[in-house]
GROMACS .gro file of C-alpha atoms in nm:
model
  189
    1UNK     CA    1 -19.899 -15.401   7.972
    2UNK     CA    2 -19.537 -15.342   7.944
    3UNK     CA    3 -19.465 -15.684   8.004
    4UNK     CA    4 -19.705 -15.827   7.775
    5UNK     CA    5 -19.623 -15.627   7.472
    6UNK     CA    6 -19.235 -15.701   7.486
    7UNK     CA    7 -19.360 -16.090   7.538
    8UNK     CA    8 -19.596 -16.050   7.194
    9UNK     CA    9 -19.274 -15.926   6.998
   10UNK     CA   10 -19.044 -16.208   7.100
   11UNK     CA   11 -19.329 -16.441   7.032
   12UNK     CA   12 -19.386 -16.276   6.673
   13UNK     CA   13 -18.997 -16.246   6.650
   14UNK     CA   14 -18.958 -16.611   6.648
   15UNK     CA   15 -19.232 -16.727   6.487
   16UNK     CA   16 -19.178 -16.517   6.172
   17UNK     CA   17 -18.798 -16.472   6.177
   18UNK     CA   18 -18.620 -16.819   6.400
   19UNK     CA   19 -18.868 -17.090   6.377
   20UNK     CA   20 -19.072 -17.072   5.985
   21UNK     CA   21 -18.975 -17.356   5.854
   22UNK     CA   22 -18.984 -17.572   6.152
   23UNK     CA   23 -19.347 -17.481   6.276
   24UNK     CA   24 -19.608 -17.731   6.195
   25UNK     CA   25 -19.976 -17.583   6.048
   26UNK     CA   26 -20.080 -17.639   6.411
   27UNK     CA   27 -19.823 -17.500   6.596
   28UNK     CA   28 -19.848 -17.153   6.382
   29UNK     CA   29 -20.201 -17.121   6.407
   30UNK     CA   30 -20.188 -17.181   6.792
   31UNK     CA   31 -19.908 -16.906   6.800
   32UNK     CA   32 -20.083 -16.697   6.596
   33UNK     CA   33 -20.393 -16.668   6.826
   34UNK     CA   34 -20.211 -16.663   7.111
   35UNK     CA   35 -20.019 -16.321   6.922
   36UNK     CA   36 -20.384 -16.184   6.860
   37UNK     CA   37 -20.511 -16.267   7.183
   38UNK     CA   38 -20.229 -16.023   7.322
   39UNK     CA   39 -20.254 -15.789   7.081
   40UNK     CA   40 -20.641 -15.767   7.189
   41UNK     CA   41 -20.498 -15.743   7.542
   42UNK     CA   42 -20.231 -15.464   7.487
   43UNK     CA   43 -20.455 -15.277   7.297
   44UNK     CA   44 -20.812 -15.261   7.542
   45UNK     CA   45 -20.581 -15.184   7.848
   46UNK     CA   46 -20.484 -14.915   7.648
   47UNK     CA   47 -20.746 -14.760   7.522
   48UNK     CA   48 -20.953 -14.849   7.882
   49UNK     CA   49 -20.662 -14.647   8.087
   50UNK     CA   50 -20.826 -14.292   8.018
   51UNK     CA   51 -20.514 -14.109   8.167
   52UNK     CA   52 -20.285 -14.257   7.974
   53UNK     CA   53 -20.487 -14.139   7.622
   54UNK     CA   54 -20.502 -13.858   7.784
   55UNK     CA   55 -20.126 -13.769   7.809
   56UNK     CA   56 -20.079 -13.929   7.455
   57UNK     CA   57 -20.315 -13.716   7.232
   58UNK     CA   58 -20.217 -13.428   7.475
   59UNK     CA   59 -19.823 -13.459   7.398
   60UNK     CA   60 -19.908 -13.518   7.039
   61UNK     CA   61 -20.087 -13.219   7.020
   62UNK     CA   62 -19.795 -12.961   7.194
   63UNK     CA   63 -19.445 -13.162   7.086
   64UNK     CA   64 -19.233 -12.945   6.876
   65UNK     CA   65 -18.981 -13.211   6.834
   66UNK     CA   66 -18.999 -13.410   6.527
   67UNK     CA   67 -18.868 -13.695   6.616
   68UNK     CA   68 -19.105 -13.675   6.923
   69UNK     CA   69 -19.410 -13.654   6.720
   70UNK     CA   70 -19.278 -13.919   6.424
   71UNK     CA   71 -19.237 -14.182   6.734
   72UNK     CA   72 -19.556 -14.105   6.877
   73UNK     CA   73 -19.766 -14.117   6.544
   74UNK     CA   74 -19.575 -14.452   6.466
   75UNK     CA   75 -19.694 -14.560   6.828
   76UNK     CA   76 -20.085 -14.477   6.734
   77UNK     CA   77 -20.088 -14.629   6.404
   78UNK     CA   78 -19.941 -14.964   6.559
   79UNK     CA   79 -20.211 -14.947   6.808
   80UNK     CA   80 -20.466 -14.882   6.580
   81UNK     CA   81 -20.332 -15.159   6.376
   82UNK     CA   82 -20.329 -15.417   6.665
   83UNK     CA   83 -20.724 -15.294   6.704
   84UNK     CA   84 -20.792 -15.471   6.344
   85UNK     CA   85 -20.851 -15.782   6.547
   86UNK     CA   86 -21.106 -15.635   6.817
   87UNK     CA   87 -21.451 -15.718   6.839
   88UNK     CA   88 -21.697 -15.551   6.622
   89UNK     CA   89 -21.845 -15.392   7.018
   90UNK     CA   90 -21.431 -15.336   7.107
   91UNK     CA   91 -21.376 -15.200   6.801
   92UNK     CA   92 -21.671 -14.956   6.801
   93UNK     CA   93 -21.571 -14.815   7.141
   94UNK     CA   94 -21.152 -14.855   7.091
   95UNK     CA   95 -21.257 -14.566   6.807
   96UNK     CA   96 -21.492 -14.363   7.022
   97UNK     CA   97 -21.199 -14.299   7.308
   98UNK     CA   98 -20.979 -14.221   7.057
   99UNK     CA   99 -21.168 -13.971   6.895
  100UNK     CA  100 -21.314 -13.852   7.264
  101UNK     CA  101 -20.970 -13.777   7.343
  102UNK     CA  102 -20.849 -13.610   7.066
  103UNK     CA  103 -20.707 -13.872   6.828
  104UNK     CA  104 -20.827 -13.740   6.495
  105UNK     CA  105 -20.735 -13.310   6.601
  106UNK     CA  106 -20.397 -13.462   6.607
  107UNK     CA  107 -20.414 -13.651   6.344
  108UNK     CA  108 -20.508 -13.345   6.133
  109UNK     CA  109 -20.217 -13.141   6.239
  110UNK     CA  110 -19.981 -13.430   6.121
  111UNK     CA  111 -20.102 -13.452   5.753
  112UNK     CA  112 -19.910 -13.129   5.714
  113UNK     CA  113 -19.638 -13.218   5.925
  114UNK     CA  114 -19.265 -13.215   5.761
  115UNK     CA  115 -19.188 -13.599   5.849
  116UNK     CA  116 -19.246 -13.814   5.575
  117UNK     CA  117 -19.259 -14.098   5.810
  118UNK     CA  118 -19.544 -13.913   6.073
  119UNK     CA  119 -19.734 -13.772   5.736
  120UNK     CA  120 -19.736 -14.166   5.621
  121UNK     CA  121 -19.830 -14.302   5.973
  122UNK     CA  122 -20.125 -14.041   5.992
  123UNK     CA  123 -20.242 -14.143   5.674
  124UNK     CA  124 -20.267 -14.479   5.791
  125UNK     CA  125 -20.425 -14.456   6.099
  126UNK     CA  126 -20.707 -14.219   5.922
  127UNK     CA  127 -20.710 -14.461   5.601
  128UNK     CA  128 -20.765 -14.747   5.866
  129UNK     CA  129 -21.011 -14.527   6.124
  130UNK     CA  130 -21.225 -14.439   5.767
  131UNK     CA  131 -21.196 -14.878   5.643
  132UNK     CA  132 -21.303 -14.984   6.047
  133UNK     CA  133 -21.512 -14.701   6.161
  134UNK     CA  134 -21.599 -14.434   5.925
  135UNK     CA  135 -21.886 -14.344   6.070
  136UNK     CA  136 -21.709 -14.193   6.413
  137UNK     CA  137 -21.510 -13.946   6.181
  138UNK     CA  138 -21.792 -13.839   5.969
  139UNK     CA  139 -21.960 -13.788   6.391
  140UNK     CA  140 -21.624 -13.602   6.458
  141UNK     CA  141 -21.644 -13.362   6.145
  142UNK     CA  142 -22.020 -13.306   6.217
  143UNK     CA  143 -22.047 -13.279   6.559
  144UNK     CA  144 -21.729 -13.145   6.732
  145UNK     CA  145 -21.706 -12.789   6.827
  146UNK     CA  146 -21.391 -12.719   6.668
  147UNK     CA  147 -21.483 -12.797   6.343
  148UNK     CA  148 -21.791 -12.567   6.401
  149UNK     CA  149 -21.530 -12.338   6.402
  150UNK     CA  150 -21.288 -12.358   6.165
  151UNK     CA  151 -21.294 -12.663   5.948
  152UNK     CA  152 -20.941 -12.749   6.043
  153UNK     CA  153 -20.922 -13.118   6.009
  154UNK     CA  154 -21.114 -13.179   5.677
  155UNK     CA  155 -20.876 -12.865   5.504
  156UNK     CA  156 -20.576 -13.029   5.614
  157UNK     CA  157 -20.714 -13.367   5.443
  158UNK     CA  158 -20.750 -13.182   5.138
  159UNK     CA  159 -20.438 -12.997   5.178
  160UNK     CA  160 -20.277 -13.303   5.194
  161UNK     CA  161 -20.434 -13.467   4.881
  162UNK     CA  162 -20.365 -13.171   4.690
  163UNK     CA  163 -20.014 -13.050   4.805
  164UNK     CA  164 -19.824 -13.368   4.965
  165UNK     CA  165 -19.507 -13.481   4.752
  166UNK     CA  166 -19.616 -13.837   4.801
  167UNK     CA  167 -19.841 -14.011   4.578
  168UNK     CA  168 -19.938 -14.333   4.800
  169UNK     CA  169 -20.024 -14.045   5.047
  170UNK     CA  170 -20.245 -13.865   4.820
  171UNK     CA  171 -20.401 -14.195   4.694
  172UNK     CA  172 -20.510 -14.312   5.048
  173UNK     CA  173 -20.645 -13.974   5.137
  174UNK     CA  174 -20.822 -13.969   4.820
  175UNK     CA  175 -20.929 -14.355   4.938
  176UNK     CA  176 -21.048 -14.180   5.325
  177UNK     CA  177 -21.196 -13.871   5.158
  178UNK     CA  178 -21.411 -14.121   4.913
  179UNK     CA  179 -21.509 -14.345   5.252
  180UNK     CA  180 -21.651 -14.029   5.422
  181UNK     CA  181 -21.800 -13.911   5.197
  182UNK     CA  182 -21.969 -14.224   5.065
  183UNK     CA  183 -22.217 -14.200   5.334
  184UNK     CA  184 -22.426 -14.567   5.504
  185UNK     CA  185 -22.231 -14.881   5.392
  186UNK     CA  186 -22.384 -15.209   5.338
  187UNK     CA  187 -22.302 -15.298   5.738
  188UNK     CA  188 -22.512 -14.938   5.816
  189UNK     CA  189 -22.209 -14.752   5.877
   0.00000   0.00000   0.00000
């Protein structure tokens, strides 16, 4: 996996930074699936390798260091923003892992966090989660135990509408909260 992803970055490197100008309309498109093919790649061996989400959401969930968490947020969203391209099927189940292993009880603890940069992140990877799959969330805030119990996730969402210093942070967690609560979509979500 390794391999592949730092093989996808040189590819995208020169392709948007060395060779723009040069590239024919065929050539980019032909590099351009070939970057989405391995970002479909990267991203199911990921999300298919159960011990490594395991040891992600896990970390996420006990790292004091800020940095730590910022870098591991900033991991997730790009992840989650490589998924864009999945199958409908992929898609459905890249979401399901994520949320099986813990993705969005993280997630909730970093809306409050004191990095800008891992608050922003967060908000992404929920405002994306809510655009692709809204439906799992709404299934996580229903459904898991821990919010049976205390509600945490959906007060730190409003927490973080309400108190963040950021307004494109409040404006995309006003955007998630609307999503949620908006109920079936016109695709049955």
């Amino acid at each position: 996996v390794k391999a592949t992803i730092h093989q996808t970055y040189r590819i995208q490197y020169l392709k948007d930074t060395v060779l723009p100008r040069m590239l024919d309309d065929g050539t980019f498109s032909t590099i351009n699936t070939f970057v989405i093919l391995s970002q479909n790649e990267i991203v199911q061996s990921l999300y298919k390798d159960k011990t490594f989400l395991k040891q992600l959401f896990d970390k996420l969930d006990s790292e004091t260091d800020e940095a730590q968490v910022r870098e591991l947020v900033v991991f997730c969203q790009e992840m989650v923003t490589m998924a864009k391209t999945l199958t409908l099927q992929c898609k459905a189940e890249f979401y399901m892992e994520l949320c099986k292993y813990g993705m969005f009880h993280v997630l909730g603890s970093c809306l409050l966090h004191p990095d800008q940069r891992a608050r922003q992140a967060a908000v992404d990877i929920l405002w994306q989660s809510a655009h692709q799959e809204p439906a799992i969330i709404r299934n996580y805030m229903m459904c898991d135990e821990e919010w049976a119990r205390d509600h945490q996730f959906l007060r730190n969402v409003t927490t973080a509408v309400v108190q963040d210093p950021d307004d494109s942070i409040k404006g995309q967690m006003v955007d998630v909260l609307k999503l949620l609560l908006e109920g079936n979509t016109e695709w049955g979500r």
